[in-house]
XYZ file of C-alpha atoms in Angstrom:
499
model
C 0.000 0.000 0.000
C 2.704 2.443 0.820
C 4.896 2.407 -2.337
C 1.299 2.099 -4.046
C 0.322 5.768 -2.954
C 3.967 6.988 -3.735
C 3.826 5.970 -7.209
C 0.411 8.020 -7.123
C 1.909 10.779 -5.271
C 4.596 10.666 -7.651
C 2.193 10.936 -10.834
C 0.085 13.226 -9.659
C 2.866 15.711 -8.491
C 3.533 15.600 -11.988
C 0.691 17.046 -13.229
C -0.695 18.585 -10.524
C 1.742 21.793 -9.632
C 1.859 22.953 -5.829
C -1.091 21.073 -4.688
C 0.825 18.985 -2.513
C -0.782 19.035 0.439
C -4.125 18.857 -1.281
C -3.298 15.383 -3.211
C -1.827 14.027 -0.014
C -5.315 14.767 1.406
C -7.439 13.450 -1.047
C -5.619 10.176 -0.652
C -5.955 10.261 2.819
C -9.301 10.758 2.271
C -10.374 7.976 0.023
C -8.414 5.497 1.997
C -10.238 6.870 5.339
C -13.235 7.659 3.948
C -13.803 10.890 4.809
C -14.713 14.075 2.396
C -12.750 17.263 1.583
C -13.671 20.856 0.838
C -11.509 22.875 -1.238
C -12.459 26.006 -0.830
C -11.133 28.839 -3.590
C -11.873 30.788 -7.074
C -12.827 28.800 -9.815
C -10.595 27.945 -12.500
C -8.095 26.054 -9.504
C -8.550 22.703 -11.030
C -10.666 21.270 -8.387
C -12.979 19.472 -10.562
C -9.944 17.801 -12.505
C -8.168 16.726 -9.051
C -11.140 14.943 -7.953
C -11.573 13.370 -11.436
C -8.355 11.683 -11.531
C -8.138 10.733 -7.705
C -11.502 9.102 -8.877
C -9.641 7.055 -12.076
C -7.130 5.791 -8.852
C -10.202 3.330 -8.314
C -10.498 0.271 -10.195
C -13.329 0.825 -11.499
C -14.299 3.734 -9.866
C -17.730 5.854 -10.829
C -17.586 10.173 -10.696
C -20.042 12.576 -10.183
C -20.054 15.811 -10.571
C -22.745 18.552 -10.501
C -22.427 21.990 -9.808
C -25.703 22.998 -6.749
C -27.375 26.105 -7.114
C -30.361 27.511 -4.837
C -32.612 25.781 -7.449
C -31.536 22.630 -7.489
C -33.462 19.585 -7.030
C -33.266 16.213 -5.872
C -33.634 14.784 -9.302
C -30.149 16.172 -10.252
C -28.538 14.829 -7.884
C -30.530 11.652 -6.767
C -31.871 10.289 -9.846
C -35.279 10.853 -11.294
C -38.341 9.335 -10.144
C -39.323 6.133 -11.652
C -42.757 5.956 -13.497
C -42.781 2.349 -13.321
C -42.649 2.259 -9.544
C -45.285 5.411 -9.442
C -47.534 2.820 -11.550
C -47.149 0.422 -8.616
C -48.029 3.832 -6.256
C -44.479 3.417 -5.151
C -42.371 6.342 -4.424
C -38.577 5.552 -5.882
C -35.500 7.011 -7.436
C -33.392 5.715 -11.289
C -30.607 5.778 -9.077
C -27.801 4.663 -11.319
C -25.170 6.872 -12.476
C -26.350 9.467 -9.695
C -24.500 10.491 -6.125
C -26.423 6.956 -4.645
C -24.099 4.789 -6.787
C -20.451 6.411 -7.204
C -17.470 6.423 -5.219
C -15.967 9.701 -6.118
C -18.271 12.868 -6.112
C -17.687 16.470 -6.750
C -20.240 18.844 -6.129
C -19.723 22.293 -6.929
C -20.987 25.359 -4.738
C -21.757 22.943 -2.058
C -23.102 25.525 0.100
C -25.875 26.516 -2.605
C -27.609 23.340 -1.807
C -31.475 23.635 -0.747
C -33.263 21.924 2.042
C -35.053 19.343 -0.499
C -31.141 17.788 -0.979
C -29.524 18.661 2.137
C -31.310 16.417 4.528
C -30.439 13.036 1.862
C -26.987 14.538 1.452
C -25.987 14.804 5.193
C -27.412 11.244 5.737
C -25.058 9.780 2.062
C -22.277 11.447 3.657
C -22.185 10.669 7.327
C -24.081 7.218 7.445
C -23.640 6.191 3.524
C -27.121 5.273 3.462
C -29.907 6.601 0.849
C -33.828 6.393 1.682
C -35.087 5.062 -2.089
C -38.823 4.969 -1.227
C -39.660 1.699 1.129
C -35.716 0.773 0.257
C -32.187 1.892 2.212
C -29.381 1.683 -0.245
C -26.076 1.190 0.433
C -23.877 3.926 -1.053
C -20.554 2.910 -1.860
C -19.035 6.479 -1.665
C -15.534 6.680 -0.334
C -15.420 10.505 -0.596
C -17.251 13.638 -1.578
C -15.316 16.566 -2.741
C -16.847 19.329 -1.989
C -16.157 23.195 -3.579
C -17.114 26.403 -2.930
C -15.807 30.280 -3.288
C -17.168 31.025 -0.057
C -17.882 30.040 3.233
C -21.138 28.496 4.155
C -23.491 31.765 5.667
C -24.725 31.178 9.438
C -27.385 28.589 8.884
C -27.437 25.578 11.043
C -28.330 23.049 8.287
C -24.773 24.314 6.350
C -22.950 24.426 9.643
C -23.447 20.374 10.092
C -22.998 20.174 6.341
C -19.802 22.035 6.503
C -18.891 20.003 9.896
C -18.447 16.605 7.857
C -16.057 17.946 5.676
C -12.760 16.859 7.572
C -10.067 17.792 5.176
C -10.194 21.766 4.317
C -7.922 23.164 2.039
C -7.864 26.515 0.959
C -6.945 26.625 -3.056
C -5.408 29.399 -5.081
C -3.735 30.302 -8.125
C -0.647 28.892 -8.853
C 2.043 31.201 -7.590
C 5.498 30.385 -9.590
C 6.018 31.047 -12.850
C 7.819 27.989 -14.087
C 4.829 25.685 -12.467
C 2.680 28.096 -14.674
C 4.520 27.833 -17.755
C 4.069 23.976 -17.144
C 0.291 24.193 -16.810
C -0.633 26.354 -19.453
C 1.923 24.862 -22.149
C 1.386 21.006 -20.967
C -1.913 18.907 -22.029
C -2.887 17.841 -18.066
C -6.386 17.113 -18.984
C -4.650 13.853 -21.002
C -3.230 12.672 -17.622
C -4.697 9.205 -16.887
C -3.246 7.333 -13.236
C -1.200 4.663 -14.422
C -0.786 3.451 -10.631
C -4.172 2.241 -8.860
C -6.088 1.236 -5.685
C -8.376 -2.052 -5.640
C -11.596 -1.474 -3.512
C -10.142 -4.466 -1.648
C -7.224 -2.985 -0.574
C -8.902 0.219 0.970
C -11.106 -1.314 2.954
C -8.213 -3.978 4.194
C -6.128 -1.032 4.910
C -9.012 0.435 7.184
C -10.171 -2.667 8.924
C -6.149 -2.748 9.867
C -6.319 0.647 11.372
C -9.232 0.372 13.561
C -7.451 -0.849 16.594
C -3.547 0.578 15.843
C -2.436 1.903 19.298
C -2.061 5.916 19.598
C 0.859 6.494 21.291
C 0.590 8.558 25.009
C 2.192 11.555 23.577
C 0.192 12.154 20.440
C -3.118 11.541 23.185
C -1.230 14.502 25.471
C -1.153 16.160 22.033
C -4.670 15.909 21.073
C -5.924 16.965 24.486
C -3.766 19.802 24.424
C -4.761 21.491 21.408
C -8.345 20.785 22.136
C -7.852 22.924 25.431
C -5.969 25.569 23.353
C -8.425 25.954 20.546
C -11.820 26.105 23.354
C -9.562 29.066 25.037
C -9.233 30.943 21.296
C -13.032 30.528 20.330
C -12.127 27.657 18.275
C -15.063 24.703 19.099
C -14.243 21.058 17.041
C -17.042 18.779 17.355
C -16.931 15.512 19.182
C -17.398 13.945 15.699
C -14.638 15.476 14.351
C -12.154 14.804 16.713
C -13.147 10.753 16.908
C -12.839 11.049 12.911
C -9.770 12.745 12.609
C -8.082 9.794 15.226
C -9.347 7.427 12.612
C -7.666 9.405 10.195
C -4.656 9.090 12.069
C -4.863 5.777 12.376
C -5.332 5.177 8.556
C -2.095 7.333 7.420
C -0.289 5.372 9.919
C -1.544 2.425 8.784
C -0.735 3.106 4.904
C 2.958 4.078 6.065
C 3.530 1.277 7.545
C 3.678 2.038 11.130
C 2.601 -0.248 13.932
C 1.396 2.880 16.344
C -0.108 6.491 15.521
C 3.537 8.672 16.169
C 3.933 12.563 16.850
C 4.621 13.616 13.111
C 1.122 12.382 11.774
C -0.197 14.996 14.119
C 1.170 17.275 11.544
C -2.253 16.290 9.041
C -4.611 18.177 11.494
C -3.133 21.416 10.590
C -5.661 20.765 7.210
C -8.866 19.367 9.820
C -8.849 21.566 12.581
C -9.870 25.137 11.054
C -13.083 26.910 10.472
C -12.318 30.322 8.985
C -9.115 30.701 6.671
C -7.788 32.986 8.739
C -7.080 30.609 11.072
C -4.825 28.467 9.120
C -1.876 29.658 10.137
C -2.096 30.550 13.807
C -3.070 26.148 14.028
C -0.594 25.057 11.906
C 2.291 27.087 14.291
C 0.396 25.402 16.927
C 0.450 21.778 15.615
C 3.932 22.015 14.338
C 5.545 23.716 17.901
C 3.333 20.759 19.613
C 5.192 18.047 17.178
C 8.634 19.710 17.717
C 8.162 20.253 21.453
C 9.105 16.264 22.099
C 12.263 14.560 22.729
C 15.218 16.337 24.476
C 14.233 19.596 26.392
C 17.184 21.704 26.510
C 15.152 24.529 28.701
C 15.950 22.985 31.968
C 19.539 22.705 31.419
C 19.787 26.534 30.045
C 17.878 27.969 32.989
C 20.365 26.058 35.765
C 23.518 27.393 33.839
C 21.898 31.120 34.036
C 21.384 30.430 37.603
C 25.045 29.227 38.220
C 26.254 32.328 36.451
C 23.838 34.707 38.172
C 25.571 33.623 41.416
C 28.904 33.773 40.444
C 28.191 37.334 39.510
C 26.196 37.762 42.558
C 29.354 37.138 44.620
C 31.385 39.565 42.496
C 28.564 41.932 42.763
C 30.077 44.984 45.288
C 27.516 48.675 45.508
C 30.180 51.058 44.799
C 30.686 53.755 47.279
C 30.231 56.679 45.333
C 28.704 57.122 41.603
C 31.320 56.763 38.549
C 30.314 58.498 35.203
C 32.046 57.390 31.763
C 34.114 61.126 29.946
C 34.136 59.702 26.836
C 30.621 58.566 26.466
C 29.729 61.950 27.857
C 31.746 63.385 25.099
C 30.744 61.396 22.530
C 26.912 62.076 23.376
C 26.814 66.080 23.927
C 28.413 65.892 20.214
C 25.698 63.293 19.041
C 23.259 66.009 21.044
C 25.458 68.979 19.154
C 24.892 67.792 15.953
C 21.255 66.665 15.974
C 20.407 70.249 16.839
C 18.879 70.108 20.081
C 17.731 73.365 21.614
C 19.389 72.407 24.573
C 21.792 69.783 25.985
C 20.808 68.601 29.671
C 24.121 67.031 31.594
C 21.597 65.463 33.874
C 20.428 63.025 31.105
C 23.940 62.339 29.764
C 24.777 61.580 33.340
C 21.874 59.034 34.355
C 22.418 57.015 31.256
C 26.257 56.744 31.734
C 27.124 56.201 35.618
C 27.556 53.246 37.123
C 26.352 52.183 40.984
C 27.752 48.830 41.275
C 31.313 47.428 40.836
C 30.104 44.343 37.465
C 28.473 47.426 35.877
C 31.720 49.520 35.608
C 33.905 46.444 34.717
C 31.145 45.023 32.267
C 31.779 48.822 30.659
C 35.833 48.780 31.174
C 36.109 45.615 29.588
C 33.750 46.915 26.450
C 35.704 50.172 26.025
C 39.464 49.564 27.912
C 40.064 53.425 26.528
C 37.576 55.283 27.869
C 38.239 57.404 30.562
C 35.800 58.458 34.175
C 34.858 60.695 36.536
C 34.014 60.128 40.264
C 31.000 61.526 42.425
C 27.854 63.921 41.157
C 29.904 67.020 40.843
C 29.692 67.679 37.224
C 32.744 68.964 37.201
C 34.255 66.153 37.695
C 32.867 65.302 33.803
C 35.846 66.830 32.687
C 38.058 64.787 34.401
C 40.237 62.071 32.790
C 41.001 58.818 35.224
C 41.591 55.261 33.638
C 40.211 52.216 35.712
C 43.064 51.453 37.649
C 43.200 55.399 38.836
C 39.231 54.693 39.651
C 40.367 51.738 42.102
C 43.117 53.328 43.190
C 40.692 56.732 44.746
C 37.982 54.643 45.476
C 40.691 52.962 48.065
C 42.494 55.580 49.267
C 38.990 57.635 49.889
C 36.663 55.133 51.355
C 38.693 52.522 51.786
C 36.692 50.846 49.441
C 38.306 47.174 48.174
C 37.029 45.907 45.097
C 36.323 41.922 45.257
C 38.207 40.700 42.122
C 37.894 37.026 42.719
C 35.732 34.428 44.200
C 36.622 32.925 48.182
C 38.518 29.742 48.374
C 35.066 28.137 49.344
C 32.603 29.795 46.869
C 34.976 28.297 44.109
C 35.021 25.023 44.948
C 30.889 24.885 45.182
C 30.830 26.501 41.681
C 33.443 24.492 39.925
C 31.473 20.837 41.445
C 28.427 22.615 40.129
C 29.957 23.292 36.843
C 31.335 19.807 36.491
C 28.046 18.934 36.536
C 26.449 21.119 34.178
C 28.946 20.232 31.680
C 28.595 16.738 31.813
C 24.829 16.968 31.521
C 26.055 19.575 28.224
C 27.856 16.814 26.827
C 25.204 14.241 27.244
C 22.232 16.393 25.625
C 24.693 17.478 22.216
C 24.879 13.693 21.861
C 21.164 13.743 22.297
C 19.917 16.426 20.000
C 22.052 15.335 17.622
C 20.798 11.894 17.476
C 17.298 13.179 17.773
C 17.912 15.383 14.619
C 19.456 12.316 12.694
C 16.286 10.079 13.671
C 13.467 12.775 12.905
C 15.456 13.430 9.298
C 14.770 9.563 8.850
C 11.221 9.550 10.276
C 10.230 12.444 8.365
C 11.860 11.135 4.860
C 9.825 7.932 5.372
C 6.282 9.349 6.415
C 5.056 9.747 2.883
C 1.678 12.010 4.547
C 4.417 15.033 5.829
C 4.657 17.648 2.847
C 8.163 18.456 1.745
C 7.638 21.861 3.316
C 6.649 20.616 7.163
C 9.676 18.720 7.101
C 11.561 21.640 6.135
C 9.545 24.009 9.137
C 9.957 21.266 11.480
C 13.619 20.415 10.897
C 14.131 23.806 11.570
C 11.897 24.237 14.256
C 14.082 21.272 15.836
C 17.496 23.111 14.941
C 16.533 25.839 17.420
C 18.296 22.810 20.219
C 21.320 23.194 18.724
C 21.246 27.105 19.135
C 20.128 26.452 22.830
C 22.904 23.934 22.758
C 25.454 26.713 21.656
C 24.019 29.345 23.369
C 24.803 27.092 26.621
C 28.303 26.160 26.013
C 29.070 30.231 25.805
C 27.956 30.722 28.997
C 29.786 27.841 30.536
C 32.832 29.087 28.866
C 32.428 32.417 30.866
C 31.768 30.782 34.200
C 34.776 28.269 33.255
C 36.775 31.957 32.391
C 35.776 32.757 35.947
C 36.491 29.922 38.121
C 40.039 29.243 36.288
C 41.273 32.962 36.383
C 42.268 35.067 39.494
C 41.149 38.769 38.441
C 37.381 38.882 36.894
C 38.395 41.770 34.681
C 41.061 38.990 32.740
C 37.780 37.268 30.998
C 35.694 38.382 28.751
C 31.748 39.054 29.539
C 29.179 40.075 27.863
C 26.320 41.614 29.546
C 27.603 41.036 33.010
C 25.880 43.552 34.979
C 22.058 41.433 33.072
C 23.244 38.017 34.711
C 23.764 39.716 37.813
C-alpha cells in the first residue's frame, strides 16, 4: 500500500503543480473515507483533481454537478421512476447518480437547498440513501466538496460544513515555471497509471481500527483541544473521533505499527473553520510536534542560575557614583549635531554612571580606553582617570576594596556545580544530535508530511542546537571565571544582566 500511494503521489505531483498538500489529502481521504472541501476561485482545477483521484479506483464511478439555490433532488438523486409510481411506489433511477459512485464532486456545495440537504448529510455521514420503502447502500468513499465562499450562518450548512474533515484553501498557482508547465502542458490527457483495488482500501481500514495511539500524540490531542476552546475555536466531538481514525489510517498506509507525533502534523488541514485561522493552528500543531524529545530549557535555565551567582558574589555597591568622559563626550556631540535646543548634563549623566562594581567592569572591559569621573559634581565630567586610577581613589577615599575574585570556598561549590552542568552539556549534544538524525529519517519515510513541514519542522528542531550553543558560551564564561584570578582577565558580555 505504501509504495502504491507513492507511485500516485509521484504521478500526480507531476501534473498537478503545488497542490501537494491537497493530493496528499485526497488520498488520505479515500483510503479513510472521509470528504474534503476545497475552498477557492474557480478555474483552480478542483474538478480535474477529484476526477483523476476518482480514475485511482479500479473501477471507480464520478459525479459531478455543480448545486445552485434551485436545485433539485432529481439532479442529484436520480429521477423518479414511473414504473414504480404505476405500482403507487415512491422511488429514485438511481444509477449513475451520487447513490451509486465512489468519487463525487459537487460544486458550490453551500448553494444546496433543504429538499437535498437532509439526503446529502445522511449519504455522507451514514452512507445510506432512503429510495422509497428501500435503504441503499452507497458505496461512496469521498465527496469533494467546492465552494468560493464560506457556508453563511445557517445551522443546516454548519453540520454540512462540519463533515467535511479535510479543508484546504486553493489558489492560483504562484510560480512562474509551475505556470509555464500548466498552461503549455496537455494535463487534462493525464490518466493514473498506478491504482487502488476497492479491496485494498477497505483492508487497509479494517487494519487501522485498533492501531495503538501512542501517550504523547493523546497529550497532544488533548492539548490542542484545550488551546483551541480558550481561542473561540469549538471542534465537534465527531470530528475529533474522525480525525483519530484518520490518524490511524495514514499510519496504517505508512507502515507504522502505532499512531507517532509527526502524523499529528495532518490536522493542521482538519482543525480550522475560517481561513484565517490556518496559520495561527498550523504554528500550533507544528511547535506541539517539535516540542518532544530532548528539552534543553531545563539545562539553560540552571547554567543562568550558576552564572547569576557567580556574579552575585562579584557583585560589590560602589561607594560613590562613577560616570564614563568619553561617552559623555561622545553624546553632547551626538546632542550637538542633531540640533537640540538644549543639551541637559543630567540626562547624559543618568544614562552613563555606574552604581555597582560588574556594571563599571562590564563597561571597562567593552571600552578599555575610555576614561571616568568620580561623584555627582559635574565637574568632575571633565576629568580624565583610567580604571586602575578609579580603584586606586575609590581605596584611598573610602577605603573601598574591590572583590576581584571568588573565596577559596565559593569556588570550589561553583566548579562541582559546573562539572556537573557540563557533563549533563555533553550528554544532551549527543542527544539532540541523534534526535535530529532520527526525525530526518522519520520524516523522509512518512510519505503524509509535505516536503515543506519537514523543512519548518527540521528547523523548528534546529533551534536545540542554538540552545545547545548558546549554553556552552555561557559555561565558557563561568569556566573563564572559576580558572582565572582577576574577573576583569575574561571576557563578559552583559555582566551587569546576569547579575
Amino acid at each position: 500500500m505504501k509504495n502504491t500511494i507513492l507511485d500516485i503521489k509521484q504521478e500526480f505531483s507531476t501534473y498537478f503543480k503545488e497542490r501537494d498538500a491537497e493530493i496528499n489529502g485526497s488520498l488520505l481521504a479515500l483510503l479513510s473515507g472521509e470528504h474534503v472541501l476545497l475552498l477557492g476561485p474557480p478555474g483552480t482545477a478542483k474538478t480535474l483533481l477529484a476526477n483523476k483521484i476518482c480514475e485511482t479506483i479500479v473501477g471507480g464511478n464520478f459525479f459531478h454537478y455543480l448545486l445552485t439555490r434551485f436545485s433539485t433532488p432529481e439532479e442529484v438523486f436520480g429521477p423518479l421512476s414511473l414504473k414504480a409510481l404505476e405500482r403507487d411506489e415512491f422511488s429514485r433511477n438511481v444509477d449513475g447518480y451520487l447513490p451509486t459512485v465512489h468519487i463525487a464532486l459537487l460544486d458550490e456545495i453551500f448553494k444546496a437547498n433543504s429538499s437535498i440537504l437532509n439526503s446529502l448529510l445522511t449519504i455522507l455521514n451514514e452512507r445510506k440513501y432512503h429510495n422509497g420503502k428501500v435503504v441503499l447502500d452507497v458505496p461512496l468513499f469521498s465527496v469533494f466538496g467546492a465552494s468560493n465562499e464560506l457556508p453563511e450562518e445557517d445551522e443546516s450548512l454548519e453540520a454540512l460544513y462540519d463533515r467535511f474533515l479535510f479543508r484546504y484553501s486553493v489558489d492560483y498557482i504562484q510560480h512562474d515555471e509551475n505556470l509555464e508547465d500548466l498552461i503549455f502542458e496537455n494535463t487534462e490527457d493525464f490518466s493514473p497509471s498506478t491504482k487502488l483495488a476497492v479491496g485494498d482500501i477497505k483492508e487497509i481500514r479494517k487494519k487501522s481500527r485498533h492501531l495503538p495511539v501512542d501517550p504523547e500524540v493523546r497529550t497532544i490531542i488533548k492539548g490542542l483541544r484545550r488551546e483551541l476552546k480558550n481561542s473561540n475555536i469549538f471542534i465537534s466531538d465527531r470530528r475529533w473521533k474522525n480525525i483519530v481514525n484518520v490518524l490511524r489510517v495514514a499510519s496504517a498506509a505508512n507502515g507504522h505499527q502505532s499512531v507517532s507525533r509527526m502524523t499529528v502534523v495532518l490536522l493542521q488541514h482538519m482543525l480550522w473553520d475560517l481561513p484565517e485561522q490556518k496559520e495561527t493552528i498550523r504554528k500550533l500543531i507544528l511547535d506541539k510536534v517539535v516540542s518532544g524529545g530532548t528539552d534543553t530549557g531545563k539545562l539553560k535555565q540552571d547554567v543562568l542560575d550558576l552564572k547569576s551567582a557567580i556574579y552575585g558574589c562579584l557583585k560589590q555597591e560602589l561607594p560613590d557614583l562613577v560616570s564614563c568622559t568619553k561617552c559623555y563626550e561622545e553624546e553632547k556631540k551626538a546632542a550637538s549635531t542633531a540640533r537640540h535646543s538644549r543639551f541637559t548634563g543630567m540626562k547624559s549623566q543618568k544614562s552613563l554612571t555606574f552604581s555597582s562594581t560588574l556594571d563599571f567592569l562590564n563597561h571597562y572591559l567593552e571600552f578599555p580606553n575610555h576614561t571616568y569621573g568620580v561623584g555627582l559634581d559635574y565637574n568632575n565630567l571633565n576629568s580624565s582617570l583610567n580604571f586602575d586610577s578609579v580603584v586606586e581613589l575609590l581605596r584611598r577615599k573610602y577605603a573601598f576594596e574591590f572583590k576581584l575574585s571568588l573565596d577559596y570556598g565559593e569556588k570550589k561549590l561553583y566548579e562541582k556545580e559546573y562539572e556537573n552542568l557540563e557533563e549533563r552539556l555533553d550528554y544532551f549534544r549527543r542527544q539532540v544530535q541523534a534526535e535530529e538524525r532520527a526525525l530526518e529519517e522519520t520524516l523522509e519515510e512518512n510519505i503524509w508530511v509535505s516536503a515543506q513541514d519537514s523543512r519548518e519542522i527540521l528547523m523548528k528542531y534546529r533551534s536545540k542546537n542554538t540552545d545547545i550553543y548558546e549554553i556552552a558560551n555561557h559555561l565558557k564564561e563561568i569556566r573563564a571565571v572559576l580558572e582565572k584570578p582577576k574577573v576583569f582577565d575574561i571576557e563578559l558580555e552583559t555582566v551587569g544582566e546576569a547579575a
